[in-house]
Coordinates of C-alpha atoms and ligand atoms in Angstrom, one line a residue:
X163 CA 10.3 23.1 18.3
X164 CA 14.1 23.1 17.4
X165 CA 14.9 23.1 13.7
X166 CA 18.6 22.3 14.2
X167 CA 20.6 20.3 16.7
X168 CA 24.3 20.3 17.2
X169 CA 26.9 17.7 18.1
X170 CA 30.1 18.6 19.8
X171 CA 33.1 16.3 19.1
X172 CA 36.3 17.5 20.8
X173 CA 36.1 21.3 20.4
X174 CA 34.2 21.3 17.1
X175 CA 30.5 21.7 16.9
X176 CA 28.5 20.3 14.0
X177 CA 25.1 21.6 13.3
X178 CA 22.6 18.9 12.3
X179 CA 19.2 19.6 10.8
X180 CA 16.1 18.4 12.6
X181 CA 13.3 16.7 10.7
X182 CA 9.8 16.9 12.2
X183 CA 7.1 14.6 11.0
X184 CA 3.4 15.5 10.5
X185 CA 2.6 13.9 13.9
X186 CA 5.4 15.7 15.6
X187 CA 8.0 12.9 15.5
X188 CA 11.4 14.4 15.8
X189 CA 14.6 13.2 14.2
X190 CA 18.2 14.5 14.0
X191 CA 19.4 14.3 10.4
X192 CA 22.9 12.8 10.5
X193 CA 23.4 12.3 6.8
X194 CA 26.0 14.9 6.4
X195 CA 27.8 14.1 9.6
X196 CA 30.4 11.6 8.2
X197 CA 31.5 14.0 5.5
X198 CA 31.8 16.9 7.9
X199 CA 33.4 15.1 10.8
X200 CA 34.4 11.5 9.8
X201 CA 32.0 10.1 12.4
X202 CA 29.0 7.9 11.6
X203 CA 26.1 7.3 14.0
X204 CA 25.9 3.9 15.5
X205 CA 22.5 2.2 16.2
X206 CA 22.6 -1.6 16.3
X207 CA 19.6 -3.0 14.5
X208 CA 18.4 0.6 13.6
X209 CA 16.2 0.6 16.7
X210 CA 16.5 4.4 17.0
X211 CA 17.0 5.3 13.3
X212 CA 14.5 6.7 10.9
X213 CA 15.5 4.9 7.7
X214 CA 13.1 6.8 5.5
X215 CA 10.4 9.4 5.3
X216 CA 7.0 7.7 4.7
X217 CA 3.4 8.7 4.3
X218 CA 1.9 5.2 4.8
X219 CA 1.6 4.3 8.5
X220 CA 1.9 6.2 11.7
X221 CA 2.8 4.2 14.8
X222 CA 3.3 5.5 18.3
X223 CA 4.5 2.6 20.3
X224 CA 4.4 4.4 23.7
X225 CA 0.7 5.2 23.3
X226 CA -0.4 2.1 21.4
X227 CA -1.4 4.1 18.3
X228 CA -1.5 2.7 14.8
X229 CA -2.9 4.6 11.8
X230 CA -2.8 3.9 8.1
X231 CA -2.8 7.0 6.0
X232 CA -4.2 8.8 9.0
X233 CA -7.1 6.4 9.7
X234 CA -7.0 4.7 13.2
X235 CA -6.7 0.9 13.0
X236 CA -9.7 0.7 15.4
X237 CA -11.9 2.5 12.8
X238 CA -10.6 0.4 9.9
X239 CA -11.1 -2.8 11.8
X240 CA -14.7 -1.8 12.6
X241 CA -15.8 -0.3 9.3
X242 CA -13.5 -1.4 6.6
X243 CA -12.5 -4.8 5.1
X244 CA -9.1 -6.1 3.9
X245 CA -9.4 -5.1 0.3
X246 CA -10.5 -1.6 1.0
X247 CA -7.8 -1.2 3.6
X248 CA -5.3 -2.6 1.2
X249 CA -6.3 0.0 -1.4
X250 CA -5.9 2.7 1.3
X251 CA -2.5 1.5 2.3
X252 CA -1.3 1.2 -1.3
X253 CA -2.9 4.3 -2.9
X254 CA -3.1 6.7 0.0
X255 CA -6.9 7.3 0.0
X256 CA -10.0 5.3 0.7
X257 CA -11.4 4.3 -2.7
X258 CA -14.5 5.8 -4.1
X259 CA -17.0 3.2 -5.5
X260 CA -15.6 3.2 -9.0
X261 CA -12.0 2.8 -7.7
X262 CA -13.0 0.0 -5.3
X263 CA -14.8 -1.8 -8.1
X264 CA -11.8 -1.6 -10.5
X265 CA -9.4 -2.6 -7.8
X266 CA -11.5 -5.7 -6.9
X267 CA -11.8 -6.5 -10.6
X268 CA -8.0 -6.3 -11.0
X269 CA -7.5 -8.7 -8.0
X270 CA -10.1 -11.1 -9.4
X271 CA -8.7 -11.3 -12.9
X272 CA -5.1 -11.9 -11.6
X273 CA -6.0 -14.7 -9.2
X274 CA -5.0 -17.7 -11.3
X275 CA -1.5 -19.3 -11.2
X276 CA -0.5 -20.5 -14.6
X277 CA 0.1 -24.2 -15.2
X278 CA 3.8 -23.7 -15.7
X279 CA 4.1 -22.0 -12.4
X280 CA 2.1 -24.7 -10.7
X281 CA 4.9 -27.1 -11.7
X282 CA 7.4 -25.2 -9.6
X283 CA 5.2 -25.8 -6.6
X284 CA 4.9 -29.4 -7.5
X285 CA 8.7 -29.7 -7.5
X286 CA 8.9 -29.1 -3.8
X287 CA 8.7 -31.9 -1.3
X288 CA 5.2 -31.9 0.3
X289 CA 6.9 -31.5 3.7
X290 CA 8.6 -28.3 2.7
X291 CA 8.1 -25.2 4.8
X292 CA 5.1 -23.2 3.4
X293 CA 7.1 -20.0 3.8
X294 CA 10.0 -21.4 1.8
X295 CA 7.6 -22.4 -0.9
X296 CA 5.8 -19.0 -0.8
X297 CA 9.0 -16.9 -1.1
X298 CA 10.3 -19.1 -3.9
X299 CA 7.0 -18.9 -5.8
X300 CA 6.9 -15.1 -5.4
X301 CA 10.5 -14.7 -6.5
X302 CA 9.6 -16.7 -9.6
X303 CA 6.9 -14.1 -10.6
X304 CA 9.3 -11.9 -12.6
X305 CA 10.0 -14.9 -14.8
X306 CA 6.3 -15.0 -15.8
X307 CA 5.7 -11.3 -15.9
X308 CA 9.0 -9.8 -17.2
X309 CA 7.4 -6.7 -18.6
X310 CA 6.1 -5.8 -15.1
X311 CA 9.4 -6.5 -13.5
X312 CA 12.2 -4.9 -15.5
X313 CA 14.3 -3.7 -12.5
X314 CA 13.9 -0.2 -13.8
X315 CA 11.9 2.1 -11.5
X316 CA 10.4 4.2 -14.3
X317 CA 9.3 1.2 -16.3
X318 CA 8.0 -0.8 -13.3
X319 CA 6.1 2.2 -12.0
X320 CA 4.2 2.5 -15.3
X321 CA 2.8 -1.0 -14.7
X322 CA 2.5 -0.6 -11.0
X323 CA -1.3 -1.2 -10.8
X324 CA -1.0 -4.5 -12.6
X325 CA 2.0 -5.7 -10.6
X326 CA 0.4 -4.7 -7.3
X327 CA -2.8 -6.6 -8.1
X328 CA -0.8 -9.7 -9.3
X329 CA 1.3 -9.6 -6.1
X330 CA -1.7 -9.3 -3.8
X331 CA -4.0 -11.7 -5.6
X332 CA -1.4 -14.4 -6.4
X333 CA 0.2 -14.5 -3.0
X334 CA -3.2 -15.5 -1.7
X335 CA -3.7 -18.1 -4.5
X336 CA -0.2 -19.6 -3.9
X337 CA -0.9 -19.9 -0.2
X338 CA -4.1 -21.8 -0.9
X339 CA -2.2 -24.0 -3.4
X340 CA 0.5 -24.8 -0.9
X341 CA -2.2 -25.9 1.6
X342 CA -3.8 -28.2 -1.0
X343 CA -0.5 -29.5 -2.2
X344 CA 0.7 -30.4 1.3
X345 CA -2.6 -32.3 1.9
X346 CA -2.3 -34.2 -1.3
X347 CA -5.5 -32.5 -2.6
X348 CA -6.1 -31.3 -6.2
X349 CA -5.8 -27.5 -6.7
X350 CA -9.0 -25.5 -6.7
X351 CA -9.3 -22.7 -9.2
X352 CA -10.3 -19.3 -8.0
X353 CA -13.8 -18.1 -8.9
X354 CA -14.1 -14.7 -10.6
X355 CA -17.4 -13.9 -8.8
X356 CA -16.1 -14.3 -5.3
X357 CA -14.8 -11.6 -3.0
X358 CA -11.1 -11.8 -1.9
X359 CA -11.5 -13.7 1.4
X360 CA -14.3 -15.9 0.2
X361 CA -12.3 -16.8 -2.8
X362 CA -9.4 -17.8 -0.7
X363 CA -11.6 -20.0 1.5
X364 CA -13.0 -21.5 -1.6
X365 CA -9.5 -22.4 -2.9
X366 CA -8.6 -23.8 0.5
X367 CA -11.7 -25.9 1.4
X368 CA -13.9 -26.6 -1.7
X369 CA -14.1 -30.2 -2.9
X370 CA -15.1 -31.5 -6.3
X371 CA -18.9 -31.0 -6.6
X372 CA -19.0 -29.4 -3.2
X373 CA -18.2 -25.8 -2.9
X374 CA -17.2 -24.5 0.4
X375 CA -19.4 -21.5 1.3
X376 CA -18.2 -19.9 4.5
X377 CA -20.6 -18.6 7.1
X378 CA -20.4 -14.8 7.2
X379 CA -18.6 -14.8 10.5
X380 CA -15.7 -16.8 9.1
X381 CA -15.2 -14.5 6.1
X382 CA -15.5 -11.5 8.5
X383 CA -12.9 -13.0 10.9
X384 CA -10.5 -13.7 8.0
X385 CA -11.0 -10.1 6.7
X386 CA -10.1 -8.8 10.2
X387 CA -7.0 -11.0 10.6
X388 CA -5.7 -9.9 7.2
X389 CA -6.6 -6.2 7.7
X390 CA -4.8 -6.1 11.1
X391 CA -1.6 -7.2 9.3
X392 CA -1.9 -4.8 6.3
X393 CA 1.0 -2.7 7.2
X394 CA 3.2 -2.0 10.2
X395 CA 5.7 0.8 9.5
X396 CA 9.4 -0.2 9.2
X397 CA 9.2 -3.7 10.7
X398 CA 11.9 -6.3 9.8
X399 CA 10.3 -7.6 6.6
X400 CA 9.0 -4.3 5.3
X401 CA 12.4 -2.7 5.8
X402 CA 13.8 -5.7 3.9
X403 CA 11.4 -5.0 1.0
X404 CA 12.6 -1.4 1.0
X405 CA 16.2 -2.3 1.2
X406 CA 16.0 -4.8 -1.7
X407 CA 13.7 -2.4 -3.7
X408 CA 16.3 0.4 -3.2
X409 CA 18.7 -1.4 -5.5
X410 CA 16.0 -1.0 -8.2
X411 CA 14.8 -4.6 -7.8
X412 CA 11.3 -5.1 -9.1
X413 CA 8.2 -5.4 -6.8
X414 CA 8.0 -9.2 -6.9
X415 CA 11.7 -9.8 -6.0
X416 CA 11.5 -7.2 -3.2
X417 CA 8.4 -8.8 -1.7
X418 CA 9.9 -12.2 -1.9
X419 CA 12.8 -11.0 0.2
X420 CA 10.3 -9.6 2.7
X421 CA 8.6 -12.9 2.9
X422 CA 11.9 -14.5 3.8
X423 CA 12.4 -12.0 6.6
X424 CA 8.8 -12.6 7.8
X425 CA 9.5 -16.3 8.3
X426 CA 11.6 -15.9 11.4
X427 CA 9.9 -16.7 14.8
X428 CA 10.7 -13.3 16.2
X429 CA 8.7 -11.7 13.5
X430 CA 5.8 -13.4 11.4
X431 CA 6.8 -16.8 12.6
X432 CA 5.7 -15.9 16.1
X433 CA 2.1 -16.8 15.4
X434 CA 3.1 -20.5 14.9
X435 CA 5.4 -20.4 17.9
X436 CA 2.5 -19.0 20.1
X437 CA 0.3 -21.9 19.1
X438 CA 3.0 -24.5 19.6
X439 CA 3.5 -23.0 23.1
X440 CA -0.2 -23.1 23.9
X441 CA -0.6 -26.6 22.6
X442 CA 2.3 -27.8 24.6
X443 CA 0.9 -26.2 27.8
X444 CA -2.4 -28.0 27.0
X445 CA -0.7 -31.4 26.2
X446 CA 1.3 -31.2 29.4
X447 CA -1.7 -30.2 31.5
X448 CA 0.5 -27.3 32.8
X449 CA -0.9 -23.9 33.7
X450 CA 1.8 -22.0 31.8
X451 CA 4.0 -21.3 34.8
X452 CA 6.8 -23.4 33.2
X453 CA 6.8 -21.2 30.1
X454 CA 6.7 -18.0 32.2
X455 CA 9.6 -19.1 34.4
X456 CA 11.6 -20.1 31.3
X457 CA 10.9 -16.8 29.6
X458 CA 12.2 -14.9 32.6
X459 CA 15.6 -16.6 32.3
X460 CA 16.5 -13.9 29.7
X461 CA 17.3 -16.5 27.1
X462 CA 16.2 -15.5 23.6
X463 CA 15.1 -19.1 22.8
X464 CA 12.7 -19.2 25.7
X465 CA 10.8 -16.1 25.2
X466 CA 7.1 -16.0 25.9
X467 CA 5.9 -16.0 22.3
X468 CA 3.3 -13.5 21.4
X469 CA 4.6 -11.1 24.1
X470 CA 6.6 -8.0 23.7
X471 CA 7.2 -5.8 20.7
X472 CA 10.1 -3.9 19.3
X473 CA 8.1 -0.6 19.3
X474 CA 4.9 -1.0 21.4
X475 CA 5.7 -0.3 25.0
X476 CA 2.1 0.0 26.4
X477 CA -0.1 -2.3 24.4
X478 CA -0.4 -3.4 20.8
X479 CA -3.7 -2.0 19.5
X480 CA -4.0 -4.9 17.1
X481 CA -3.8 -7.4 19.9
X482 CA -6.7 -5.6 21.7
X483 CA -8.9 -5.8 18.6
X484 CA -8.0 -9.4 17.8
X485 CA -8.3 -10.5 21.4
X486 CA -11.9 -9.2 21.6
X487 CA -12.7 -10.7 18.1
X488 CA -11.4 -14.1 19.3
X489 CA -14.2 -14.3 21.8
X490 CA -16.9 -13.2 19.4
X491 CA -15.8 -15.5 16.6
X492 CA -15.4 -18.6 18.7
X493 CA -18.8 -18.0 20.4
X494 CA -20.6 -17.4 17.0
X495 CA -19.0 -20.5 15.6
X496 CA -19.8 -22.5 18.7
X497 CA -16.2 -23.4 19.2
X498 CA -14.8 -24.0 22.7
X499 CA -11.1 -23.9 22.2
X500 CA -9.1 -24.9 25.3
X501 CA -6.2 -23.0 23.9
X502 CA -8.1 -19.7 24.2
X503 CA -8.6 -20.3 27.9
X504 CA -4.9 -21.1 28.3
X505 CA -3.9 -18.0 26.4
X506 CA -6.1 -15.8 28.6
X507 CA -4.7 -17.4 31.8
X508 CA -1.2 -16.9 30.5
X509 CA -1.9 -13.3 29.6
X510 CA -3.3 -12.6 33.1
X511 CA -0.4 -14.3 34.8
X512 CA 2.2 -12.5 32.7
X513 CA 0.5 -9.1 33.2
X514 CA 0.8 -9.6 37.0
X515 CA 4.4 -10.7 36.9
X516 CA 7.0 -8.0 37.6
X517 CA 9.4 -9.4 34.9
X518 CA 6.8 -8.6 32.2
X519 CA 5.4 -5.5 33.8
X520 CA 8.8 -3.8 34.4
X521 CA 9.9 -4.5 30.8
X522 CA 6.5 -3.3 29.5
X523 CA 5.9 -6.6 27.7
X524 CA 2.3 -7.0 26.5
X525 CA 0.5 -9.4 24.2
X526 CA 1.1 -8.6 20.5
X527 CA -1.0 -9.3 17.5
X528 CA 0.3 -12.8 17.2
X529 CA -0.9 -13.8 20.7
X530 CA -4.5 -14.3 19.6
X531 CA -4.4 -14.4 15.8
X532 CA -3.6 -18.1 15.7
X533 CA -6.7 -19.0 17.7
X534 CA -8.9 -17.3 15.2
X535 CA -7.1 -18.9 12.2
X536 CA -7.5 -22.3 13.9
X537 CA -11.2 -21.7 14.3
X538 CA -11.4 -20.9 10.6
X539 CA -9.8 -24.3 9.9
X540 CA -6.3 -23.1 8.8
X541 CA -3.6 -25.4 10.0
X542 CA -0.8 -24.1 12.2
X543 CA 2.0 -24.5 9.7
X544 CA 0.2 -22.1 7.4
X545 CA -0.2 -19.3 9.9
X546 CA 2.9 -17.3 8.8
X547 CA 1.8 -17.5 5.1
X548 CA -1.5 -15.9 6.3
X549 CA 0.5 -13.1 7.8
X550 CA 2.2 -12.7 4.4
X551 CA -1.1 -12.4 2.6
X552 CA -2.1 -9.7 5.0
X553 CA 1.2 -7.8 4.9
X554 CA 1.3 -7.8 1.0
X555 CA -0.4 -4.3 0.8
X556 CA 2.2 -2.8 3.1
X557 CA 5.1 -4.4 1.1
X558 CA 3.6 -3.0 -2.1
X559 CA 3.0 0.5 -0.7
X560 CA 6.5 0.7 0.7
X561 CA 8.2 -0.6 -2.5
X562 CA 6.3 2.1 -4.4
X563 CA 7.5 4.8 -2.1
X564 CA 11.1 3.7 -2.6
X565 CA 10.6 3.4 -6.4
X566 CA 8.8 6.8 -6.7
X567 CA 11.2 8.8 -4.6
X568 CA 13.2 11.0 -6.9
X569 CA 15.7 11.7 -4.1
X570 CA 15.9 8.0 -3.1
X571 CA 19.3 6.2 -2.9
X572 CA 20.4 2.7 -2.4
X573 CA 20.1 1.5 1.2
X574 CA 23.6 1.1 2.4
X575 CA 24.3 1.3 6.1
X576 CA 27.8 1.7 7.6
X577 CA 29.3 -0.5 10.2
X578 CA 32.0 -0.2 12.9
X579 CA 34.6 -2.7 12.0
X580 CA 35.8 -4.7 15.1
X581 CA 37.8 -7.4 13.4
X582 CA 41.5 -8.1 13.0
X583 CA 43.7 -5.1 12.0
X584 CA 45.9 -5.3 8.9
X585 CA 48.2 -8.3 8.8
X586 CA 50.2 -10.1 6.2
X587 CA 49.2 -13.4 4.5
X588 CA 50.8 -16.5 6.1
X589 CA 51.7 -19.3 3.6
X590 CA 50.2 -22.7 4.5
X591 CA 53.5 -24.3 5.4
X592 CA 54.1 -21.7 8.1
X593 CA 50.7 -22.1 9.8
X594 CA 50.4 -24.0 13.0
Ligands
CMC183 N1 9.6 -13.0 26.7 C1 10.5 -12.8 27.6 N2 11.3 -11.7 27.7 C2 11.2 -10.9 26.7 C3 10.3 -11.0 25.6 C4 9.4 -12.2 25.7 N3 8.5 -12.4 24.7 N4 10.4 -10.0 24.8 C5 11.3 -9.2 25.3 N5 11.8 -9.7 26.4 C6 12.8 -9.1 27.3 C7 14.2 -9.0 26.7 O1 14.9 -10.2 26.9 C8 14.8 -7.8 27.4 O2 15.1 -8.2 28.7 P1 16.4 -7.5 29.4 O3 16.1 -6.1 29.4 O4 16.5 -8.2 30.7 O5 17.6 -7.8 28.5 C9 13.6 -6.9 27.5 O6 12.4 -7.8 27.5 C10 13.4 -5.8 26.5 O7 13.3 -6.5 25.2 P2 13.1 -5.6 24.0 O8 14.2 -4.7 23.7 O9 11.8 -4.9 24.2 O10 12.9 -6.6 22.9 P3 13.3 -6.5 21.4 O11 12.9 -5.2 20.8 O12 14.7 -6.9 21.3 O13 12.4 -7.7 20.7 C11 10.6 -8.9 20.1 C12 11.1 -7.5 20.4 C13 9.2 -8.8 19.5 C14 11.5 -9.6 19.1 C15 10.5 -9.7 21.4 O14 9.7 -9.0 22.3 C16 10.2 -11.1 21.3 O15 11.0 -11.9 21.0 N6 8.9 -11.5 21.5 C17 8.4 -12.8 21.2 C18 8.3 -13.1 19.7 C19 7.0 -12.4 19.2 O16 6.0 -12.5 19.7 N7 7.2 -11.7 18.0 C20 6.1 -11.1 17.3 C21 6.2 -9.6 17.3 S1 4.6 -8.9 16.7 C22 4.5 -9.4 15.1 C23 5.5 -8.7 14.2 O17 5.2 -7.5 13.9 O18 6.5 -9.3 13.8

């Protein structure tokens, strides 16, 4: 394989080093190009740009491959659970029993949100967007844990284990509190003895004198949904975490920025948009053809939600796993959800349609995740916050890579300026 490439501009040739990843991914290193030639590379939205070297997740979009730290997502989904996968994503290895126990303990003891912080939540209108509340609450964490969030990499890395456990555990608690707050219900405190997902369900659904004890299928389904979201390479929100982190911002601040990026309907918000679409097909008694026809118009606001992916061009392996799990979970819970039938019909229709086939648009993870969350009893407006709980390990691991990289530098892309050329200031009186 080539170790250098070259770029010819006019008569001059510029040698460019080639970087080859452990899975054979190839990149041309253009870092020195500007100094050598005055040219920058242009790549709108960084779609063909490697913004970092990373050891966390390998994704091959053409072949539908997703691996965390080398482990295929299919094996993790089958054998692991969310907390173990989170440990793997964050620390690089599957935990041994002692490490798993300590990690679990750390998550358990950091689950509570202090009374003062609760007051921030209670300051929001109950109708506020859950993602707006979640990002604001997470961005407030440095105020409560200043010693873990000094905005100094060396210092913050010394306390990484605590900060990571606080971020993961408290994001989950905050989401449960947002749910209760919006419903006008009193907060439920976490229980030390409960595992991560069961504790979350307890904080969501328990009532005074009546603890919610999920059937094993529900806890398992929740584990699967969160696990499948644990990390996904340099997606929009994770890149945001890295970008913010690169300025030496602490873990909590960087994650909060990632949560803001996740909120958009083209990213994490898609799971809500999918359910809205399915619900509206159901309400109108349509077979989905209206949505398919509108999606084919090419307008960004009419896309078939839950379809397509910025990197998967064949299938999204997470969608395959979650689509199959959907059937199992709903059958075991005895739920006959008409939206599942609509989703399946829509998928079949789209997969036969030349517009989607020729553009290699397939269902993504969000196409079926909402149906499982609905079966668990999570309301639609909370879906994207569930994605945030799941993605927290990925944010944490990526922030750590940035913070621990001795050769790291602040993320600062270039641009090609296309605005007005230099002109002189015009006094107000002379303006038309
Ligand atoms: N419905 C209709 N047309 C689509 C769709 C869609 N869902 N997605 C892409 N296209 C079209 C797009 O308009 C373009 O058409 P043309 O070549 O005629 O201009 C073509 O397909 C190629 O688009 P692309 O370059 O593959 O799309 P992208 O990389 O700009 O966007 C995406 C990727 C995920 C934002 C987009 O597919 C989309 O908007 N999907 C719906 C929203 C969604 O489900 N998002 C969740 C993504 S998975 C969770 C996550 O990781 O965030």
